[in-house]
PDB file of C-alpha atoms in Angstrom:
ATOM      1  CA  MET M   1      31.559  -1.847  19.950  1.00 74.00           C
ATOM      2  CA  GLU M   2      29.190  -3.508  22.974  1.00 74.00           C
ATOM      3  CA  VAL M   3      31.798  -5.388  24.375  1.00 81.00           C
ATOM      4  CA  VAL M   4      34.016  -2.624  25.217  1.00 87.00           C
ATOM      5  CA  ASP M   5      31.098  -0.737  26.447  1.00 85.00           C
ATOM      6  CA  LEU M   6      30.779   1.707  23.770  1.00 85.00           C
ATOM      7  CA  PRO M   7      27.421   2.778  22.058  1.00 88.00           C
ATOM      8  CA  LEU M   8      26.805   1.189  18.751  1.00 86.00           C
ATOM      9  CA  LEU M   9      27.064   3.137  15.642  1.00 85.00           C
ATOM     10  CA  PRO M  10      23.988   4.426  13.727  1.00 87.00           C
ATOM     11  CA  ARG M  11      23.730   2.857  10.116  1.00 87.00           C
ATOM     12  CA  ARG M  12      20.873   3.311   7.525  1.00 85.00           C
ATOM     13  CA  TRP M  13      18.612   0.510   7.510  1.00 86.00           C
ATOM     14  CA  GLN M  14      16.405  -0.545   4.469  1.00 83.00           C
ATOM     15  CA  VAL M  15      13.263  -2.678   6.176  1.00 83.00           C
ATOM     16  CA  ARG M  16      10.704  -4.468   4.044  1.00 80.00           C
ATOM     17  CA  LEU M  17       7.340  -4.535   5.764  1.00 77.00           C
ATOM     18  CA  THR M  18       4.467  -6.734   4.203  1.00 77.00           C
ATOM     19  CA  LEU M  19       0.892  -4.745   5.575  1.00 76.00           C
ATOM     20  CA  THR M  20      -2.500  -5.833   5.317  1.00 79.00           C
ATOM     21  CA  VAL M  21      -4.877  -2.823   4.427  1.00 80.00           C
ATOM     22  CA  LEU M  22      -8.430  -2.973   4.499  1.00 81.00           C
ATOM     23  CA  ALA M  23      -9.827  -0.222   1.708  1.00 83.00           C
ATOM     24  CA  GLU M  24     -13.372   0.338   1.288  1.00 84.00           C
ATOM     25  CA  LEU M  25     -14.311   1.937  -2.361  1.00 85.00           C
ATOM     26  CA  THR M  26     -16.496   2.274  -5.238  1.00 85.00           C
ATOM     27  CA  ALA M  27     -15.343   0.500  -8.614  1.00 87.00           C
ATOM     28  CA  ALA M  28     -16.917  -1.864 -11.043  1.00 86.00           C
ATOM     29  CA  THR M  29     -14.757  -4.809 -11.192  1.00 88.00           C
ATOM     30  CA  SER M  30     -12.103  -6.601  -8.499  1.00 87.00           C
ATOM     31  CA  ASP M  31      -9.106  -5.190 -10.821  1.00 88.00           C
ATOM     32  CA  ASP M  32     -10.385  -1.775 -10.751  1.00 90.00           C
ATOM     33  CA  ALA M  33     -10.991  -1.706  -7.156  1.00 88.00           C
ATOM     34  CA  PHE M  34      -7.449  -3.159  -6.470  1.00 87.00           C
ATOM     35  CA  ASP M  35      -6.138   0.048  -8.855  1.00 89.00           C
ATOM     36  CA  ALA M  36      -7.813   2.465  -6.929  1.00 91.00           C
ATOM     37  CA  ALA M  37      -6.963   1.071  -3.513  1.00 89.00           C
ATOM     38  CA  GLU M  38      -3.107   0.841  -4.630  1.00 87.00           C
ATOM     39  CA  ALA M  39      -3.378   4.184  -6.011  1.00 90.00           C
ATOM     40  CA  ALA M  40      -4.912   5.747  -2.787  1.00 89.00           C
ATOM     41  CA  ILE M  41      -1.950   3.919  -0.535  1.00 85.00           C
ATOM     42  CA  GLU M  42       0.546   5.224  -2.612  1.00 83.00           C
ATOM     43  CA  THR M  43      -0.595   8.583  -2.482  1.00 86.00           C
ATOM     44  CA  ALA M  44      -0.916   8.434   1.409  1.00 83.00           C
ATOM     45  CA  VAL M  45       2.592   6.943   1.496  1.00 80.00           C
ATOM     46  CA  THR M  46       4.365   9.407  -1.093  1.00 80.00           C
ATOM     47  CA  GLY M  47       2.629  12.155   1.288  1.00 79.00           C
ATOM     48  CA  ALA M  48       4.709  11.050   4.253  1.00 77.00           C
ATOM     49  CA  GLU M  49       7.693  12.495   5.341  1.00 76.00           C
ATOM     50  CA  ILE M  50       9.619   9.594   5.033  1.00 76.00           C
ATOM     51  CA  GLU M  51      11.785   8.030   2.478  1.00 78.00           C
ATOM     52  CA  ALA M  52       9.695   5.044   1.278  1.00 75.00           C
ATOM     53  CA  ARG M  53       8.749   3.460  -1.964  1.00 75.00           C
ATOM     54  CA  ILE M  54       5.945   0.834  -2.863  1.00 76.00           C
ATOM     55  CA  GLU M  55       6.844  -2.423  -4.794  1.00 76.00           C
ATOM     56  CA  TRP M  56       3.551  -3.828  -5.908  1.00 75.00           C
ATOM     57  CA  ASN M  57       2.982  -7.635  -6.465  1.00 70.00           C
ATOM     58  CA  GLY M  58       0.165  -8.432  -8.366  1.00 65.00           C
ATOM     59  CA  ASN M  59       0.497 -11.827  -7.601  1.00 63.00           C
ATOM     60  CA  GLU M  60      -0.762 -11.110  -4.157  1.00 67.00           C
ATOM     61  CA  ARG M  61      -4.185  -9.397  -4.870  1.00 70.00           C
ATOM     62  CA  ASP M  62      -6.698 -11.498  -3.269  1.00 69.00           C
ATOM     63  CA  ASN M  63      -9.740 -10.637  -1.329  1.00 71.00           C
ATOM     64  CA  ALA M  64     -11.851  -8.566  -2.915  1.00 75.00           C
ATOM     65  CA  ASP M  65     -15.155  -9.141  -1.794  1.00 75.00           C
ATOM     66  CA  PRO M  66     -18.193  -6.987  -3.447  1.00 76.00           C
ATOM     67  CA  GLY M  67     -20.674  -5.450  -1.490  1.00 77.00           C
ATOM     68  CA  ASP M  68     -23.648  -3.659  -2.849  1.00 77.00           C
ATOM     69  CA  LEU M  69     -24.418  -1.252  -5.682  1.00 74.00           C
ATOM     70  CA  ASP M  70     -23.162   2.398  -4.715  1.00 73.00           C
ATOM     71  CA  PRO M  71     -26.861   4.278  -5.585  1.00 75.00           C
ATOM     72  CA  THR M  72     -24.570   7.642  -6.069  1.00 78.00           C
ATOM     73  CA  ASP M  73     -22.663   6.275  -8.667  1.00 68.00           C
ATOM     74  CA  PRO M  74     -25.613   5.475 -11.719  1.00 64.00           C
ATOM     75  CA  TRP M  75     -23.013   4.802 -14.419  1.00 65.00           C
ATOM     76  CA  PRO M  76     -20.338   2.947 -12.250  1.00 60.00           C
ATOM     77  CA  GLY M  77     -16.760   2.293 -14.313  1.00 60.00           C
ATOM     78  CA  CYS M  78     -18.021   4.614 -17.054  1.00 61.00           C
ATOM     79  CA  PRO M  79     -15.674   7.971 -17.701  1.00 59.00           C
ATOM     80  CA  ARG M  80     -17.530  11.188 -17.210  1.00 54.00           C
TER      81      ARG M  80
END
């Protein structure tokens, strides 16, 4: 098409992106922190007006750094 100076035809593309997302949240363990972060990200993406799906790879969970205790949650990780 380009050779004969015609516009390229539109097509559907499937694009895979790897993004680093830094989230700050309260959790009792690093696994709970990852689960909460993944849930928040999935909620945000599914609320966007694009067709997208998230493929979580549990092998790539890294870098959950614990911070200070949350003084507003006296029983972290306990169901209410």
